[in-house]
Tab-separated table of N, CA and C in Angstrom:
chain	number	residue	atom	x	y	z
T	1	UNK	N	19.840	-27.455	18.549
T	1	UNK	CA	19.118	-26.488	17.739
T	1	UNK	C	19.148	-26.954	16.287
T	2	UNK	N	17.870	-27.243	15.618
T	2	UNK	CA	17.640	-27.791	14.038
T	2	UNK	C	18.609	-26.551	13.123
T	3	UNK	N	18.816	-27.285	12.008
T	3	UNK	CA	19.366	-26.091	11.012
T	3	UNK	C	17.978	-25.674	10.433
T	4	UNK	N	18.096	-24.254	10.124
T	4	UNK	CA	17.344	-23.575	9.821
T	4	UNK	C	17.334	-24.163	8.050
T	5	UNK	N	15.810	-23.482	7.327
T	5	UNK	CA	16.116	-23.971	5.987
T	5	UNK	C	15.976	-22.550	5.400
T	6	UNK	N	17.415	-22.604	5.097
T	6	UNK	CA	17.416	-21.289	4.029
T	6	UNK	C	16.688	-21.108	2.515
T	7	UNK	N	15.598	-20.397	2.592
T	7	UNK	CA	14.677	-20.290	1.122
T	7	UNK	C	15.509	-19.683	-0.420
T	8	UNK	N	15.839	-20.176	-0.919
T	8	UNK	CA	16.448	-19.556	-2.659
T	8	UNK	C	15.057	-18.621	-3.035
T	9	UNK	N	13.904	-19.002	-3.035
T	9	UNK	CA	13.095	-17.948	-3.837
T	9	UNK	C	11.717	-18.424	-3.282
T	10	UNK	N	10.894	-17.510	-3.342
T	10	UNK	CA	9.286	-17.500	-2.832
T	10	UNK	C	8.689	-17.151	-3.923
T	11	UNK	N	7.445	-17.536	-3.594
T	11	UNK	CA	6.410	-16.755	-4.473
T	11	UNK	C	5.940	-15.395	-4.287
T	12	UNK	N	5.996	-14.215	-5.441
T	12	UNK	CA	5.826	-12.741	-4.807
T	12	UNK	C	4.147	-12.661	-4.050
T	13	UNK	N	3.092	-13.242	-4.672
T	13	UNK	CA	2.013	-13.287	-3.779
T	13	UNK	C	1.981	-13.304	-2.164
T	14	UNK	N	3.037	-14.884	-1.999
T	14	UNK	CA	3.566	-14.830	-0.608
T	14	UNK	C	4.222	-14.028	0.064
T	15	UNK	N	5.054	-13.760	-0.457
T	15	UNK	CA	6.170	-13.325	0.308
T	15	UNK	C	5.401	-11.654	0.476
T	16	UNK	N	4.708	-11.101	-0.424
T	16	UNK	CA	3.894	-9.901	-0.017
T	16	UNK	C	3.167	-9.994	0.915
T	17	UNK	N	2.824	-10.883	1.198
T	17	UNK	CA	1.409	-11.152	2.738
T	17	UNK	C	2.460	-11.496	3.445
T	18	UNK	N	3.409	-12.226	3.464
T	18	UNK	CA	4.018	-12.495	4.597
T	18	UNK	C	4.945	-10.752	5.178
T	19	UNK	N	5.409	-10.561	4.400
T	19	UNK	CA	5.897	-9.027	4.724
T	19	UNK	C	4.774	-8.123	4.610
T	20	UNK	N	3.394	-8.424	4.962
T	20	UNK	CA	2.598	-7.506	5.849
T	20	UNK	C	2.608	-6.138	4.691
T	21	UNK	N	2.719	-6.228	3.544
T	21	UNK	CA	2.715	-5.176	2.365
T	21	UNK	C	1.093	-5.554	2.079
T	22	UNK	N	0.727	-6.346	2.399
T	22	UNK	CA	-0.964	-6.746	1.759
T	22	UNK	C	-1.199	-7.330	2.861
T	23	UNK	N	-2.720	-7.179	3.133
T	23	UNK	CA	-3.278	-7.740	3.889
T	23	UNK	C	-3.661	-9.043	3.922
T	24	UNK	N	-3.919	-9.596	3.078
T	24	UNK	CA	-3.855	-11.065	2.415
T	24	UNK	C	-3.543	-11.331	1.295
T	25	UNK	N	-2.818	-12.973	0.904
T	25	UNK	CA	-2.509	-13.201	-0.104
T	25	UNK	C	-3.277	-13.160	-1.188
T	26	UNK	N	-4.331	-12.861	-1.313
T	26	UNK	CA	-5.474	-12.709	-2.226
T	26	UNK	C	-5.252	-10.915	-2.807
T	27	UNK	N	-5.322	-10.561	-2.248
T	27	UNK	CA	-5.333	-8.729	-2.234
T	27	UNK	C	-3.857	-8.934	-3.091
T	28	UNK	N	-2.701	-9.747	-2.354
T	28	UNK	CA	-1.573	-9.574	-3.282
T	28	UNK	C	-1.166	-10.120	-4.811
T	29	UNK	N	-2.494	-11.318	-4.555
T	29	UNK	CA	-2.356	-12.254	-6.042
T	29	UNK	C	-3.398	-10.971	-7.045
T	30	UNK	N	-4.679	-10.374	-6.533
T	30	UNK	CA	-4.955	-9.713	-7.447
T	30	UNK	C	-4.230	-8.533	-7.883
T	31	UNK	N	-3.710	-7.911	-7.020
T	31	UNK	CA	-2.872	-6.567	-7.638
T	31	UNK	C	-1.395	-7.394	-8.598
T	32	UNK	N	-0.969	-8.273	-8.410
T	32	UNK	CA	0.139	-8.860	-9.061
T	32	UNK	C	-0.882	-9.208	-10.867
T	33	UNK	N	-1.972	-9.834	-10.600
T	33	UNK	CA	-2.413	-10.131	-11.776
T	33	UNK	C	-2.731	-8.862	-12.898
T	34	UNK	N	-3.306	-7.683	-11.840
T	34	UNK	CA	-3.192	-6.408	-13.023
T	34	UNK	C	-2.900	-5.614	-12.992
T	35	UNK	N	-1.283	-6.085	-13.084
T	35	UNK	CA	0.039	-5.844	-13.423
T	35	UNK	C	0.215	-4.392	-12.654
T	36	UNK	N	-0.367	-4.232	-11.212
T	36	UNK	CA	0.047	-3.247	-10.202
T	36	UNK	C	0.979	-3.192	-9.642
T	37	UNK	N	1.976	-4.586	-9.766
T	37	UNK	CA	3.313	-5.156	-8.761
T	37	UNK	C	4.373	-5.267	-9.606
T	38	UNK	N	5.198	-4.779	-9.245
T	38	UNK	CA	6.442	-4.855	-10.575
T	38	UNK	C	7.954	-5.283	-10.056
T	39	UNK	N	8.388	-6.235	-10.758
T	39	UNK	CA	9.397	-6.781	-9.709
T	39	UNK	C	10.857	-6.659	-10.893
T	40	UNK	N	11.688	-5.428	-10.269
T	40	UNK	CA	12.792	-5.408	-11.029
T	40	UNK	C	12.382	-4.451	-12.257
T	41	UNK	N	11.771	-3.923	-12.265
T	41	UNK	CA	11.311	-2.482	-13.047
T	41	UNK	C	9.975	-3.657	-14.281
T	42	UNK	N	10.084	-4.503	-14.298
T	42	UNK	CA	8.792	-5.737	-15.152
T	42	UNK	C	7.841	-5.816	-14.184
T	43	UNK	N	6.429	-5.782	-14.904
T	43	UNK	CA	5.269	-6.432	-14.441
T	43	UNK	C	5.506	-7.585	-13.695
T	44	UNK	N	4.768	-8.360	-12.782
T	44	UNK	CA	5.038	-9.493	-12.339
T	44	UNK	C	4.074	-10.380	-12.340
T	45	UNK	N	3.686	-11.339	-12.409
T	45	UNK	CA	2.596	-12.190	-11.749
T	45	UNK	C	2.526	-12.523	-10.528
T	46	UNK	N	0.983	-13.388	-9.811
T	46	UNK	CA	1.709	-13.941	-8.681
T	46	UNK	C	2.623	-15.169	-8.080
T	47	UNK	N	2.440	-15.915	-9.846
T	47	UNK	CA	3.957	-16.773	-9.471
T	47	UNK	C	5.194	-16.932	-9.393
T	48	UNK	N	5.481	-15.465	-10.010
T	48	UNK	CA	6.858	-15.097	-10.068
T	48	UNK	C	7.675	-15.139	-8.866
T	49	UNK	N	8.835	-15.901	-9.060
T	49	UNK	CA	9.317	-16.740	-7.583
T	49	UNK	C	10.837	-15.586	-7.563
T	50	UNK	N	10.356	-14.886	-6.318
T	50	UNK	CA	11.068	-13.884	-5.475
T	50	UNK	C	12.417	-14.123	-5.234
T	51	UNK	N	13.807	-13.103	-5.223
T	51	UNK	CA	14.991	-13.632	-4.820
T	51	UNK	C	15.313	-12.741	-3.651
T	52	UNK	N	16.478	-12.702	-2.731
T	52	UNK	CA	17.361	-11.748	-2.426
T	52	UNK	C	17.525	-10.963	-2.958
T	53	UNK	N	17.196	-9.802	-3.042
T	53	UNK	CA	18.180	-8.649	-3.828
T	53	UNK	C	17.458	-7.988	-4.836
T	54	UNK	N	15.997	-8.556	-4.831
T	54	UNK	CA	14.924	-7.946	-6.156
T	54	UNK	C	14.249	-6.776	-5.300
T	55	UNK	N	14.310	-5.948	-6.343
T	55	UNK	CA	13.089	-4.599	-6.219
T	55	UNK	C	11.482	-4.883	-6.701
T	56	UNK	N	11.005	-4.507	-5.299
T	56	UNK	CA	9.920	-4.732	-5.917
T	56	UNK	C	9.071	-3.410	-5.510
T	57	UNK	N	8.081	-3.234	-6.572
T	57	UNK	CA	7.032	-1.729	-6.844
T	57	UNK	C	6.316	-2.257	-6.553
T	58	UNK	N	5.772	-0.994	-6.393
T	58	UNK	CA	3.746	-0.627	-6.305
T	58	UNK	C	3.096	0.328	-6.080
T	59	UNK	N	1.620	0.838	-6.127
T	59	UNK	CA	1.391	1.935	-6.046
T	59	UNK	C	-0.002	2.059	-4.795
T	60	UNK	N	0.464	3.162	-4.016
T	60	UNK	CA	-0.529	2.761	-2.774
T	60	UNK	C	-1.073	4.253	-2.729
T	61	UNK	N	-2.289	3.915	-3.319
T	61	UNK	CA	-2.753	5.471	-3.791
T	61	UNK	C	-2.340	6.318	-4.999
T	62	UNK	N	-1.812	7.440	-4.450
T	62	UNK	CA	-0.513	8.129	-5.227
T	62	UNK	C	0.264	8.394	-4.442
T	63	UNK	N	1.040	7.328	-3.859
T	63	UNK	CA	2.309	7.042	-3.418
T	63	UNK	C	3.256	6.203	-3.988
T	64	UNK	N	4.077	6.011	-4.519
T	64	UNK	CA	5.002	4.555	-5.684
T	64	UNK	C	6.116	4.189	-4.058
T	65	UNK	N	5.661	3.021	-4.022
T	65	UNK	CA	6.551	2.073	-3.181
T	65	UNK	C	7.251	1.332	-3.410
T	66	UNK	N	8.668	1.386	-2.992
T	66	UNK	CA	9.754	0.706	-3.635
T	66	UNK	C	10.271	-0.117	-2.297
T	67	UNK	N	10.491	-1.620	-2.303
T	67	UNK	CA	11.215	-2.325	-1.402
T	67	UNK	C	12.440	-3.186	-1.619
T	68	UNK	N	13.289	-3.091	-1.063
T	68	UNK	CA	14.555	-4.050	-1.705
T	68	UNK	C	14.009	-5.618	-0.772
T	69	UNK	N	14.191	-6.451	-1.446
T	69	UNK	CA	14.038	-8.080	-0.614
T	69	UNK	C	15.356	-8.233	0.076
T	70	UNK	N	15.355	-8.732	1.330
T	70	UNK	CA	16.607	-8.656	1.996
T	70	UNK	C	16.707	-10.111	2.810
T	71	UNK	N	15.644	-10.660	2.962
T	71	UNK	CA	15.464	-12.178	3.281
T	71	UNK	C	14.377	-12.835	2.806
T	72	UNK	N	13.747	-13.943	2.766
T	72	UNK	CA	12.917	-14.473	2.058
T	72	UNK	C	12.016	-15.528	3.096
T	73	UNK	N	11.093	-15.359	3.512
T	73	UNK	CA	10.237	-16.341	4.025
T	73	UNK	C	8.470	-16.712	3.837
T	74	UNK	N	8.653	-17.785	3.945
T	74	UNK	CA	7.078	-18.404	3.222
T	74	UNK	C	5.880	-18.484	4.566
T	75	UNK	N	6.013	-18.243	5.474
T	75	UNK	CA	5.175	-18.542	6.346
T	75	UNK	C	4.643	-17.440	7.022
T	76	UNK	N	4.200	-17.081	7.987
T	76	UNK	CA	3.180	-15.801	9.182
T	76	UNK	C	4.534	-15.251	9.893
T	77	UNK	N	4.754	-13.764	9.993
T	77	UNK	CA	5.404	-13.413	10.938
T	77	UNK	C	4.855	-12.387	12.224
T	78	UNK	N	5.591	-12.258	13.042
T	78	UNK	CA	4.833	-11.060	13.306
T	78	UNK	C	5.086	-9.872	12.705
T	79	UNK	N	4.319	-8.714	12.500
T	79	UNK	CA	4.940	-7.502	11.901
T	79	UNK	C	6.043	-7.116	12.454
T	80	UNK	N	7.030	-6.960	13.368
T	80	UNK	CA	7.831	-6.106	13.790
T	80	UNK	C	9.290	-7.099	13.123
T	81	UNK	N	8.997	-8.604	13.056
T	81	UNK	CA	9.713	-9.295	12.581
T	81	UNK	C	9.503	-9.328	10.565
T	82	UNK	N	7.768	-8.537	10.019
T	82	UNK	CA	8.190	-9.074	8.932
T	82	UNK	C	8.860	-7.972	8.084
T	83	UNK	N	9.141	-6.828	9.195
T	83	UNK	CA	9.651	-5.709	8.451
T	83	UNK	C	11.047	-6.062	8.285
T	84	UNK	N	12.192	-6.932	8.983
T	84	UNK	CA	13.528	-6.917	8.633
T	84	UNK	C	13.738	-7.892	6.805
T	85	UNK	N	12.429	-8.555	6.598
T	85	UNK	CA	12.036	-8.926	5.817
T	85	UNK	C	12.860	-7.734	4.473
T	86	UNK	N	12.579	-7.132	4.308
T	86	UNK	CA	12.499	-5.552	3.338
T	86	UNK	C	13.680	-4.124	3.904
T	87	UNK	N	13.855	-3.435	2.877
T	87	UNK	CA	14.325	-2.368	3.466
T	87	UNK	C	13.217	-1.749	2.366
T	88	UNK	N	12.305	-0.342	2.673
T	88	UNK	CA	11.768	0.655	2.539
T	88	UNK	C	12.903	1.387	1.821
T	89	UNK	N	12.507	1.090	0.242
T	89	UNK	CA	13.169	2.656	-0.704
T	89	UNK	C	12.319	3.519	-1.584
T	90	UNK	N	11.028	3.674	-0.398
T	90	UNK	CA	9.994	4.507	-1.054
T	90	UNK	C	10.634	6.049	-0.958
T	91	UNK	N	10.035	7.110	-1.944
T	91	UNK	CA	9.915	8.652	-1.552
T	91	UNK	C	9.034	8.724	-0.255
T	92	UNK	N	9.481	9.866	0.067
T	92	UNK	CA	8.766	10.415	1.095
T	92	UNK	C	7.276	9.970	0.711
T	93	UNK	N	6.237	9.847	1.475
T	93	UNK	CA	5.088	10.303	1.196
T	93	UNK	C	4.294	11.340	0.848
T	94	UNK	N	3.484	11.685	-0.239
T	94	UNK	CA	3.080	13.241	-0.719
T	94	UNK	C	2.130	13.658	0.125
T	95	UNK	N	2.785	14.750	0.301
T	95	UNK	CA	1.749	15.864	1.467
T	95	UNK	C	0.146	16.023	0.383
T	96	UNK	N	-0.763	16.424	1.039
T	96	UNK	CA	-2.124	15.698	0.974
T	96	UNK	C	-2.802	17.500	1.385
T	97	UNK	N	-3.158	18.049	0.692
T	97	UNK	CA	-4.128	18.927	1.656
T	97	UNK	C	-5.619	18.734	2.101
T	98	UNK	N	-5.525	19.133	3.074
T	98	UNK	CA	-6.657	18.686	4.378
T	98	UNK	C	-7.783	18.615	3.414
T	99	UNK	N	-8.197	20.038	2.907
T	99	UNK	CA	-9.638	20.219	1.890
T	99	UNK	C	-9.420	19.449	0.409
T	100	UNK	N	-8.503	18.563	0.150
T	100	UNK	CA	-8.483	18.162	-1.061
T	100	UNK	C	-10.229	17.370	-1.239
T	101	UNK	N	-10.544	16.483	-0.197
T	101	UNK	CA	-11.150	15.696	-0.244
T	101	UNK	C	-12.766	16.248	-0.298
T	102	UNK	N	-13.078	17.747	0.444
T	102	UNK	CA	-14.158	18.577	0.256
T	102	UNK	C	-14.370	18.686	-1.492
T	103	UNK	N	-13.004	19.272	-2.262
T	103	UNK	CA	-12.691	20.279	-3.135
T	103	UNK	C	-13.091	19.035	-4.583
T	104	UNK	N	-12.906	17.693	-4.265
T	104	UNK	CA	-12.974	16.880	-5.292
T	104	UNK	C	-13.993	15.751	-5.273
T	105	UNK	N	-15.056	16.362	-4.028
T	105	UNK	CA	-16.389	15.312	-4.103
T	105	UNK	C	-17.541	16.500	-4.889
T	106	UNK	N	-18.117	15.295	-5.444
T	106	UNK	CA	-19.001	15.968	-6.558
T	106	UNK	C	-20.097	17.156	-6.241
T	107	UNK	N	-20.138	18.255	-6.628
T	107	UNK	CA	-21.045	19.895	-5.864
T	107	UNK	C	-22.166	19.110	-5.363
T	108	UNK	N	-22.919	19.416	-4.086
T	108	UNK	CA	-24.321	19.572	-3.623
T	108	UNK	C	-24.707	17.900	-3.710
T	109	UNK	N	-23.811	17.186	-3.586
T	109	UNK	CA	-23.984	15.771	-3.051
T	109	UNK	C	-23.705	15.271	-1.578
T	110	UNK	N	-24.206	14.581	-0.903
T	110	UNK	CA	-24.036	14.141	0.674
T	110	UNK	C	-24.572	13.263	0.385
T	111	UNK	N	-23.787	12.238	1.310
T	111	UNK	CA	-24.070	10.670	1.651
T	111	UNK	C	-25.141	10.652	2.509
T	112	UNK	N	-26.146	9.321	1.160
T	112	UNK	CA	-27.343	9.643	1.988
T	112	UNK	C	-27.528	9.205	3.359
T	113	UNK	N	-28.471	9.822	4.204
T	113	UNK	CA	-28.438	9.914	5.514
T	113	UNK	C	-27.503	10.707	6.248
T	114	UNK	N	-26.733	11.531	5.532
T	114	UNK	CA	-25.394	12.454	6.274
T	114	UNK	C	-26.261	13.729	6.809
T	115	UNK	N	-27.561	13.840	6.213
T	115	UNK	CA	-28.305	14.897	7.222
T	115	UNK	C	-28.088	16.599	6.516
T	116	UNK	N	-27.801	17.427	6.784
T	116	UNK	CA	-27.886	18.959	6.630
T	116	UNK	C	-26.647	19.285	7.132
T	117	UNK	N	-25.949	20.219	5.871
T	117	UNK	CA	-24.363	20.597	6.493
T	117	UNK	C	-24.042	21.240	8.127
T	118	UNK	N	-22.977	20.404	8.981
T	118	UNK	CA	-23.250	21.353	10.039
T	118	UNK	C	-22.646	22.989	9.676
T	119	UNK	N	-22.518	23.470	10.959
T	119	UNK	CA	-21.770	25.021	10.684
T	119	UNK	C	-21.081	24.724	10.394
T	120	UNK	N	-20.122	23.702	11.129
T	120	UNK	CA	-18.734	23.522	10.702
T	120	UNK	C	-18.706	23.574	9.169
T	121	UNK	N	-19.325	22.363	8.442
T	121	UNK	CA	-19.449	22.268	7.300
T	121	UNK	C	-19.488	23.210	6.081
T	122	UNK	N	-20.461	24.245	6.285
T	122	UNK	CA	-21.513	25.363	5.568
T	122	UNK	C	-20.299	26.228	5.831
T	123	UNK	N	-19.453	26.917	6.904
T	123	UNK	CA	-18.432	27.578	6.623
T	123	UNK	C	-17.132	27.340	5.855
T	124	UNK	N	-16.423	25.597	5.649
T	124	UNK	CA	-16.117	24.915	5.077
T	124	UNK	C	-16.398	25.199	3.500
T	125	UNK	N	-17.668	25.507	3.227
T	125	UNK	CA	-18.213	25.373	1.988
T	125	UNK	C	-18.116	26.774	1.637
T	126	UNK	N	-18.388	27.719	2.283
T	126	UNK	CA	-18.150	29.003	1.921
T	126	UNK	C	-16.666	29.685	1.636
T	127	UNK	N	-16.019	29.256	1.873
T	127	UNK	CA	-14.107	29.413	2.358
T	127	UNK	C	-14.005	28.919	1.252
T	128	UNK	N	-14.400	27.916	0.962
T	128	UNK	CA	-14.470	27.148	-0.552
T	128	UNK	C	-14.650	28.600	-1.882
T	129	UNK	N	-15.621	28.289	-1.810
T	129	UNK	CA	-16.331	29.126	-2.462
T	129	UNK	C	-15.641	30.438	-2.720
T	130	UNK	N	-15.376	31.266	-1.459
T	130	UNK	CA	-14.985	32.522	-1.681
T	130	UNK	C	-13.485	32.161	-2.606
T	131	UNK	N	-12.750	31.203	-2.336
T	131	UNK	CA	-11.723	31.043	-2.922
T	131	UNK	C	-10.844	31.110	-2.215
């Protein structure tokens, strides 16, 4: 059995796609560039080369995600493997109400081709309304 090669530090671009936090390293180099990724309570870039033991932020929505680095690897994992990658020291996730998304699209607009409110809808809108 080869010796394994133990990594000292990655690049945070990488090591974010590889721990499956971004969907690709691109998605992770742009949020690192404006300054969405914060490693150790500092902005980061995406060359900033990752250790053991760094915190790293971000914001997914309005959710703030916090991960501790707990191993370090440069290559594809599978997800179930790239989660031992990280330990999760996010908050809970914020509860969301159902009608937020009715309550904060702009009055008497529909996506065009969305057609004529159904009932469902038009009672939706009235419940609204009444308050």
């Amino acid at each position: 059995m080869p010796d394994e090669e133990v990594l000292e530090a990655v690049r945070l671009d990488v090591w974010l796609n590889v721990a499956c936090l971004f969907k690709t390293r691109s998605q992770a180099r742009v949020a690192c560039a404006r300054g969405r990724v914060r490693v150790n309570g500092q902005a980061a870039k995406p060359h900033r080369l990752l250790r053991v033991g760094d915190e790293v932020e971000f914001e997914q929505g309005d959710w703030q995600r916090v991960y501790e680095v707990k191993k370090l690897e440069d290559h594809s994992l599978a997800r179930h493997q790239a989660r031992l990658l990280y330990e999760d020291l996010s908050p809970p996730r914020p509860r969301r109400d159902p009608l937020e998304r009715i309550l904060n699209a702009p009055p008497g607009r529909r996506e065009r081709g969305a057609g004529r409110p159904t009932k469902r809808d038009r009672r939706t809108i009235e419940r609204i309304r009444r308050g």
